[in-house]
PDB file of C-alpha atoms in Angstrom:
ATOM      1  CA  MET A   3      -8.158  -5.292 -16.104  1.00  0.00           C
ATOM      2  CA  ILE A   4      -8.349  -6.738 -12.599  1.00  0.00           C
ATOM      3  CA  PHE A   5      -5.265  -7.262 -10.425  1.00  0.00           C
ATOM      4  CA  ILE A   6      -5.680  -9.981  -7.787  1.00  0.00           C
ATOM      5  CA  ARG A   7      -3.299 -10.840  -4.993  1.00  0.00           C
ATOM      6  CA  GLY A   8      -4.100 -14.270  -3.467  1.00  0.00           C
ATOM      7  CA  LEU A   9      -5.900 -15.902  -6.401  1.00  0.00           C
ATOM      8  CA  THR A  10      -4.146 -19.272  -5.934  1.00  0.00           C
ATOM      9  CA  GLY A  11      -5.042 -19.566  -2.226  1.00  0.00           C
ATOM     10  CA  LEU A  12      -8.084 -21.035  -0.504  1.00  0.00           C
ATOM     11  CA  VAL A  13     -10.361 -18.010  -0.862  1.00  0.00           C
ATOM     12  CA  GLY A  14      -8.854 -17.107  -4.227  1.00  0.00           C
ATOM     13  CA  SER A  15      -9.685 -20.521  -5.675  1.00  0.00           C
ATOM     14  CA  GLY A  16     -13.239 -20.010  -4.451  1.00  0.00           C
ATOM     15  CA  LEU A  17     -13.379 -16.754  -6.399  1.00  0.00           C
ATOM     16  CA  VAL A  18     -11.914 -18.422  -9.493  1.00  0.00           C
ATOM     17  CA  TYR A  19     -14.695 -21.022  -9.374  1.00  0.00           C
ATOM     18  CA  TYR A  20     -17.255 -18.276  -9.996  1.00  0.00           C
ATOM     19  CA  LEU A  21     -15.180 -16.099 -12.307  1.00  0.00           C
ATOM     20  CA  LYS A  22     -14.632 -19.046 -14.645  1.00  0.00           C
ATOM     21  CA  GLN A  23     -18.381 -19.289 -15.148  1.00  0.00           C
ATOM     22  CA  ASP A  24     -18.557 -15.664 -16.314  1.00  0.00           C
ATOM     23  CA  PRO A  25     -17.066 -15.190 -19.831  1.00  0.00           C
ATOM     24  CA  LYS A  26     -16.358 -11.491 -19.346  1.00  0.00           C
ATOM     25  CA  TYR A  27     -13.552 -12.255 -16.898  1.00  0.00           C
ATOM     26  CA  LYS A  28     -11.574 -14.638 -19.101  1.00  0.00           C
ATOM     27  CA  ASN A  29      -8.120 -13.153 -19.782  1.00  0.00           C
ATOM     28  CA  ASN A  30      -9.200 -10.007 -17.950  1.00  0.00           C
ATOM     29  CA  VAL A  31      -7.564 -11.038 -14.674  1.00  0.00           C
ATOM     30  CA  VAL A  32      -3.903 -10.746 -13.697  1.00  0.00           C
ATOM     31  CA  ALA A  33      -2.783 -12.830 -10.705  1.00  0.00           C
ATOM     32  CA  LEU A  34       0.251 -12.040  -8.588  1.00  0.00           C
ATOM     33  CA  VAL A  35       1.899 -15.424  -7.976  1.00  0.00           C
ATOM     34  CA  ARG A  36       5.035 -16.899  -6.418  1.00  0.00           C
ATOM     35  CA  PRO A  37       7.465 -19.000  -8.495  1.00  0.00           C
ATOM     36  CA  THR A  38       6.206 -22.023  -6.526  1.00  0.00           C
ATOM     37  CA  SER A  39       2.470 -21.269  -6.834  1.00  0.00           C
ATOM     38  CA  TYR A  40       0.119 -23.989  -8.079  1.00  0.00           C
ATOM     39  CA  LEU A  41      -1.150 -22.555 -11.383  1.00  0.00           C
ATOM     40  CA  ASP A  42      -3.187 -25.397 -12.901  1.00  0.00           C
ATOM     41  CA  TYR A  43      -6.451 -24.012 -11.500  1.00  0.00           C
ATOM     42  CA  ILE A  44      -6.000 -20.590 -13.115  1.00  0.00           C
ATOM     43  CA  LYS A  45      -4.428 -21.859 -16.345  1.00  0.00           C
ATOM     44  CA  ASP A  46      -6.178 -20.621 -19.525  1.00  0.00           C
ATOM     45  CA  PHE A  47      -8.166 -18.157 -17.407  1.00  0.00           C
ATOM     46  CA  ALA A  48      -5.931 -15.649 -15.633  1.00  0.00           C
ATOM     47  CA  ILE A  49      -2.579 -14.133 -16.571  1.00  0.00           C
ATOM     48  CA  PRO A  50       0.054 -15.080 -13.944  1.00  0.00           C
ATOM     49  CA  GLU A  51       2.683 -12.490 -13.048  1.00  0.00           C
ATOM     50  CA  ILE A  52       5.504 -13.728 -10.822  1.00  0.00           C
ATOM     51  CA  GLY A  53       6.467 -11.323  -8.085  1.00  0.00           C
ATOM     52  CA  ASP A  54       7.002 -10.762  -4.381  1.00  0.00           C
ATOM     53  CA  SER A  55       4.007  -9.170  -2.685  1.00  0.00           C
ATOM     54  CA  HIS A  56       6.370  -7.368  -0.306  1.00  0.00           C
ATOM     55  CA  SER A  57       8.347  -5.843  -3.177  1.00  0.00           C
ATOM     56  CA  ASN A  58       7.026  -2.453  -4.245  1.00  0.00           C
ATOM     57  CA  GLU A  59       9.295  -2.709  -7.267  1.00  0.00           C
ATOM     58  CA  ASP A  60       7.561  -5.898  -8.430  1.00  0.00           C
ATOM     59  CA  LEU A  61       4.114  -4.451  -7.762  1.00  0.00           C
ATOM     60  CA  ASP A  62       4.916  -1.218  -9.601  1.00  0.00           C
ATOM     61  CA  ARG A  63       6.258  -3.172 -12.569  1.00  0.00           C
ATOM     62  CA  ILE A  64       3.035  -5.163 -12.896  1.00  0.00           C
ATOM     63  CA  CYS A  65       0.761  -2.149 -12.414  1.00  0.00           C
ATOM     64  CA  ASN A  66       2.692  -0.114 -14.992  1.00  0.00           C
ATOM     65  CA  LYS A  67       2.393  -2.980 -17.466  1.00  0.00           C
ATOM     66  CA  TYR A  68      -1.408  -3.368 -17.292  1.00  0.00           C
ATOM     67  CA  HIS A  69      -2.953  -0.143 -15.881  1.00  0.00           C
ATOM     68  CA  PHE A  70      -5.612  -1.820 -13.732  1.00  0.00           C
ATOM     69  CA  GLY A  71      -9.108  -0.551 -13.051  1.00  0.00           C
ATOM     70  CA  THR A  72      -9.773  -2.910 -10.127  1.00  0.00           C
ATOM     71  CA  LEU A  73      -7.600  -4.319  -7.340  1.00  0.00           C
ATOM     72  CA  ILE A  74      -8.647  -7.324  -5.242  1.00  0.00           C
ATOM     73  CA  HIS A  75      -6.423  -8.043  -2.235  1.00  0.00           C
ATOM     74  CA  ILE A  76      -7.224 -11.450  -0.710  1.00  0.00           C
ATOM     75  CA  SER A  77      -4.318 -12.919   1.239  1.00  0.00           C
ATOM     76  CA  ASN A  78      -2.335 -11.462   4.141  1.00  0.00           C
ATOM     77  CA  LYS A  79      -4.612  -8.889   5.716  1.00  0.00           C
ATOM     78  CA  PHE A  80      -1.597  -7.295   7.394  1.00  0.00           C
ATOM     79  CA  GLN A  81      -0.540  -5.963   3.980  1.00  0.00           C
ATOM     80  CA  ILE A  82      -3.749  -3.962   3.573  1.00  0.00           C
ATOM     81  CA  PRO A  83      -1.912  -0.611   4.017  1.00  0.00           C
ATOM     82  CA  GLN A  84       0.708  -1.543   1.414  1.00  0.00           C
ATOM     83  CA  PHE A  85      -1.867  -2.468  -1.217  1.00  0.00           C
ATOM     84  CA  ALA A  86      -3.979   0.580  -0.382  1.00  0.00           C
ATOM     85  CA  GLU A  87      -0.914   2.722  -1.087  1.00  0.00           C
ATOM     86  CA  LEU A  88      -0.420   0.770  -4.332  1.00  0.00           C
ATOM     87  CA  ALA A  89      -3.973   1.589  -5.444  1.00  0.00           C
ATOM     88  CA  VAL A  90      -3.393   5.265  -4.700  1.00  0.00           C
ATOM     89  CA  LYS A  91      -0.026   5.353  -6.462  1.00  0.00           C
ATOM     90  CA  HIS A  92      -1.393   3.754  -9.632  1.00  0.00           C
ATOM     91  CA  ASN A  93      -4.821   5.412  -9.544  1.00  0.00           C
ATOM     92  CA  ILE A  94      -6.763   2.140  -9.299  1.00  0.00           C
ATOM     93  CA  LYS A  95     -10.297   3.353  -8.734  1.00  0.00           C
ATOM     94  CA  ARG A  96     -12.012   0.211  -7.427  1.00  0.00           C
ATOM     95  CA  VAL A  97     -10.628  -1.870  -4.560  1.00  0.00           C
ATOM     96  CA  ILE A  98     -11.964  -4.951  -2.750  1.00  0.00           C
ATOM     97  CA  MET A  99     -10.013  -6.172   0.276  1.00  0.00           C
ATOM     98  CA  ILE A 100     -10.311  -9.173   2.560  1.00  0.00           C
ATOM     99  CA  SER A 101      -9.903  -8.112   6.165  1.00  0.00           C
ATOM    100  CA  SER A 102     -10.887  -9.972   9.335  1.00  0.00           C
ATOM    101  CA  THR A 103     -13.529 -10.070  12.038  1.00  0.00           C
ATOM    102  CA  TYR A 104     -10.582  -9.624  14.375  1.00  0.00           C
ATOM    103  CA  GLY A 105     -11.238  -5.956  13.659  1.00  0.00           C
ATOM    104  CA  LEU A 106     -14.370  -6.232  15.782  1.00  0.00           C
ATOM    105  CA  LYS A 107     -14.037  -6.469  19.544  1.00  0.00           C
ATOM    106  CA  GLN A 108     -16.780  -6.974  22.082  1.00  0.00           C
ATOM    107  CA  GLY A 109     -19.388  -4.294  21.743  1.00  0.00           C
ATOM    108  CA  ASP A 110     -18.112  -3.512  18.233  1.00  0.00           C
ATOM    109  CA  ILE A 111     -15.380  -1.292  19.685  1.00  0.00           C
ATOM    110  CA  TYR A 112     -13.016  -0.421  16.866  1.00  0.00           C
ATOM    111  CA  ASN A 113      -9.730  -0.269  18.718  1.00  0.00           C
ATOM    112  CA  ASN A 114      -7.039  -2.674  17.567  1.00  0.00           C
ATOM    113  CA  GLU A 115      -4.277  -3.137  15.030  1.00  0.00           C
ATOM    114  CA  MET A 116      -6.499  -4.727  12.380  1.00  0.00           C
ATOM    115  CA  MET A 117      -9.009  -1.905  12.524  1.00  0.00           C
ATOM    116  CA  ASP A 118      -6.174   0.627  12.404  1.00  0.00           C
ATOM    117  CA  LYS A 119      -5.023  -0.906   9.118  1.00  0.00           C
ATOM    118  CA  GLU A 120      -8.535  -0.759   7.686  1.00  0.00           C
ATOM    119  CA  ASN A 121      -9.011   2.831   8.790  1.00  0.00           C
ATOM    120  CA  TYR A 122      -5.670   3.869   7.322  1.00  0.00           C
ATOM    121  CA  ALA A 123      -6.618   2.318   3.970  1.00  0.00           C
ATOM    122  CA  VAL A 124     -10.052   3.950   4.008  1.00  0.00           C
ATOM    123  CA  SER A 125      -8.530   7.362   4.743  1.00  0.00           C
ATOM    124  CA  LEU A 126      -6.277   6.983   1.688  1.00  0.00           C
ATOM    125  CA  PHE A 127      -9.157   5.851  -0.510  1.00  0.00           C
ATOM    126  CA  GLU A 128     -11.408   8.691   0.519  1.00  0.00           C
ATOM    127  CA  GLN A 129      -8.696  11.285   0.002  1.00  0.00           C
ATOM    128  CA  ARG A 130      -8.141  10.053  -3.558  1.00  0.00           C
ATOM    129  CA  HIS A 131     -11.800   9.271  -4.363  1.00  0.00           C
ATOM    130  CA  ILE A 132     -11.156   5.540  -4.685  1.00  0.00           C
ATOM    131  CA  ASP A 133     -14.193   3.326  -4.144  1.00  0.00           C
ATOM    132  CA  TYR A 134     -13.723   0.339  -1.846  1.00  0.00           C
ATOM    133  CA  ILE A 135     -15.347  -2.662  -0.193  1.00  0.00           C
ATOM    134  CA  PHE A 136     -13.945  -4.551   2.794  1.00  0.00           C
ATOM    135  CA  LEU A 137     -15.031  -8.133   3.470  1.00  0.00           C
ATOM    136  CA  ARG A 138     -14.449  -9.627   6.915  1.00  0.00           C
ATOM    137  CA  PRO A 139     -14.799 -13.436   6.817  1.00  0.00           C
ATOM    138  CA  THR A 140     -15.198 -15.452   9.999  1.00  0.00           C
ATOM    139  CA  ALA A 141     -13.399 -18.823  10.409  1.00  0.00           C
ATOM    140  CA  VAL A 142     -12.511 -19.855   6.843  1.00  0.00           C
ATOM    141  CA  TYR A 143     -12.002 -23.551   6.134  1.00  0.00           C
ATOM    142  CA  GLY A 144     -11.614 -25.884   3.190  1.00  0.00           C
ATOM    143  CA  THR A 145      -9.005 -27.299   0.840  1.00  0.00           C
ATOM    144  CA  ARG A 146      -7.198 -25.545  -2.007  1.00  0.00           C
ATOM    145  CA  PRO A 147      -7.082 -27.111  -5.497  1.00  0.00           C
ATOM    146  CA  ASP A 148      -3.499 -28.255  -4.811  1.00  0.00           C
ATOM    147  CA  GLY A 149      -4.699 -30.237  -1.782  1.00  0.00           C
ATOM    148  CA  VAL A 150      -3.443 -27.868   0.914  1.00  0.00           C
ATOM    149  CA  LYS A 151      -5.950 -27.456   3.760  1.00  0.00           C
ATOM    150  CA  ASP A 152      -6.754 -24.287   5.667  1.00  0.00           C
ATOM    151  CA  ARG A 153      -4.451 -23.346   8.542  1.00  0.00           C
ATOM    152  CA  ASN A 154      -7.160 -22.832  11.144  1.00  0.00           C
ATOM    153  CA  ILE A 155     -10.127 -25.206  11.312  1.00  0.00           C
ATOM    154  CA  SER A 156      -8.213 -28.199   9.891  1.00  0.00           C
ATOM    155  CA  ILE A 157      -5.429 -27.820  12.479  1.00  0.00           C
ATOM    156  CA  PHE A 158      -7.989 -27.378  15.252  1.00  0.00           C
ATOM    157  CA  THR A 159      -9.801 -30.522  14.098  1.00  0.00           C
ATOM    158  CA  LYS A 160      -6.560 -32.508  13.986  1.00  0.00           C
ATOM    159  CA  TYR A 161      -5.714 -31.682  17.590  1.00  0.00           C
ATOM    160  CA  VAL A 162      -9.252 -32.275  18.833  1.00  0.00           C
ATOM    161  CA  LYS A 163      -9.157 -35.784  17.338  1.00  0.00           C
ATOM    162  CA  LYS A 164      -6.013 -36.526  19.354  1.00  0.00           C
ATOM    163  CA  LEU A 165      -7.423 -35.302  22.662  1.00  0.00           C
ATOM    164  CA  PRO A 166      -9.279 -37.628  25.052  1.00  0.00           C
ATOM    165  CA  LEU A 167     -11.640 -34.751  25.889  1.00  0.00           C
ATOM    166  CA  PHE A 168     -13.188 -32.020  23.817  1.00  0.00           C
ATOM    167  CA  PRO A 169     -11.977 -28.552  24.927  1.00  0.00           C
ATOM    168  CA  LEU A 170     -14.557 -26.192  26.402  1.00  0.00           C
ATOM    169  CA  PHE A 171     -14.444 -22.608  25.147  1.00  0.00           C
ATOM    170  CA  GLY A 172     -15.984 -19.597  26.851  1.00  0.00           C
ATOM    171  CA  GLY A 173     -17.746 -21.671  29.490  1.00  0.00           C
ATOM    172  CA  GLY A 174     -19.540 -23.572  26.770  1.00  0.00           C
ATOM    173  CA  LYS A 175     -21.079 -20.392  25.373  1.00  0.00           C
ATOM    174  CA  ALA A 176     -18.445 -19.479  22.784  1.00  0.00           C
ATOM    175  CA  THR A 177     -19.597 -19.387  19.165  1.00  0.00           C
ATOM    176  CA  VAL A 178     -17.827 -19.827  15.848  1.00  0.00           C
ATOM    177  CA  SER A 179     -19.201 -19.228  12.362  1.00  0.00           C
ATOM    178  CA  PRO A 180     -17.169 -21.369   9.953  1.00  0.00           C
ATOM    179  CA  ILE A 181     -17.383 -20.543   6.264  1.00  0.00           C
ATOM    180  CA  THR A 182     -15.802 -22.289   3.296  1.00  0.00           C
ATOM    181  CA  GLY A 183     -13.244 -20.615   1.086  1.00  0.00           C
ATOM    182  CA  ARG A 184     -15.614 -21.056  -1.832  1.00  0.00           C
ATOM    183  CA  GLU A 185     -18.379 -19.187   0.002  1.00  0.00           C
ATOM    184  CA  VAL A 186     -16.022 -16.290   0.669  1.00  0.00           C
ATOM    185  CA  GLY A 187     -15.034 -16.453  -2.993  1.00  0.00           C
ATOM    186  CA  LYS A 188     -18.706 -16.178  -3.910  1.00  0.00           C
ATOM    187  CA  ALA A 189     -19.001 -13.093  -1.692  1.00  0.00           C
ATOM    188  CA  LEU A 190     -16.055 -11.560  -3.558  1.00  0.00           C
ATOM    189  CA  TYR A 191     -17.688 -12.379  -6.876  1.00  0.00           C
ATOM    190  CA  ILE A 192     -20.932 -10.724  -5.781  1.00  0.00           C
ATOM    191  CA  CYS A 193     -19.017  -7.626  -4.665  1.00  0.00           C
ATOM    192  CA  LEU A 194     -17.243  -7.474  -8.002  1.00  0.00           C
ATOM    193  CA  ASN A 195     -20.496  -7.668  -9.954  1.00  0.00           C
ATOM    194  CA  LYS A 196     -22.498  -5.378  -7.655  1.00  0.00           C
ATOM    195  CA  PHE A 197     -19.666  -3.044  -6.797  1.00  0.00           C
ATOM    196  CA  ASP A 198     -21.581   0.203  -7.294  1.00  0.00           C
ATOM    197  CA  GLU A 199     -24.343  -0.997  -4.958  1.00  0.00           C
ATOM    198  CA  LEU A 200     -21.985  -2.182  -2.207  1.00  0.00           C
ATOM    199  CA  LYS A 201     -19.094   0.288  -2.382  1.00  0.00           C
ATOM    200  CA  GLY A 202     -18.096   2.162   0.749  1.00  0.00           C
ATOM    201  CA  GLN A 203     -19.076  -0.711   3.055  1.00  0.00           C
ATOM    202  CA  ARG A 204     -17.260  -3.053   5.427  1.00  0.00           C
ATOM    203  CA  LEU A 205     -19.163  -6.326   5.376  1.00  0.00           C
ATOM    204  CA  ILE A 206     -19.000  -9.433   7.568  1.00  0.00           C
ATOM    205  CA  VAL A 207     -19.075 -12.757   5.697  1.00  0.00           C
ATOM    206  CA  ALA A 208     -20.119 -15.623   7.968  1.00  0.00           C
ATOM    207  CA  GLY A 209     -21.313 -19.186   7.804  1.00  0.00           C
ATOM    208  CA  PRO A 210     -23.731 -20.991  10.161  1.00  0.00           C
ATOM    209  CA  THR A 211     -23.122 -20.212  13.834  1.00  0.00           C
ATOM    210  CA  MET A 212     -22.216 -23.131  16.136  1.00  0.00           C
ATOM    211  CA  THR A 213     -21.875 -23.019  19.928  1.00  0.00           C
ATOM    212  CA  PHE A 214     -19.039 -24.713  21.845  1.00  0.00           C
TER     213      PHE A 214
END
């Protein structure tokens, strides 16, 4: 069984798009959801379990009920340490986590809070012989199945449309690599199906690069 946190979000719905096309995943996925989550997109495919992602009691209850072999943590990268500890506690041997390119500074210097969270999780995994993959998407954009747009590119676009001038970033040499939630979902699907080939890596997932 696969436990997924964030399946009803933008990236999660992208993953669902590909999982639904693969019969082996039907009814083999448990999704952690809120009471208010939009469930139509995962209906008849995944098993929804209502719980609070910040509640270790809720997470323990779900893990004890299903005994998962794989954990996929998609939303809220700041909870990476918590879900790494969950994998260790419940002996979940395969973990895929969405992180962020914020973990990379200029010159690829690993020295910030995001990288600290990744490194902490990796240290736990390696101590307990848990295999892992980290995916670091760039600027994710798109619309969820319930019509909610991303909180980054769509907001940026809205403000740009209201401005009389287009803002200049980095002296006109700044770059951004936007990628759709579905493309990140496809990357997750590939990692899930080629886990043994990709395990132990931290991979950047990026779209076409544009200069501003």
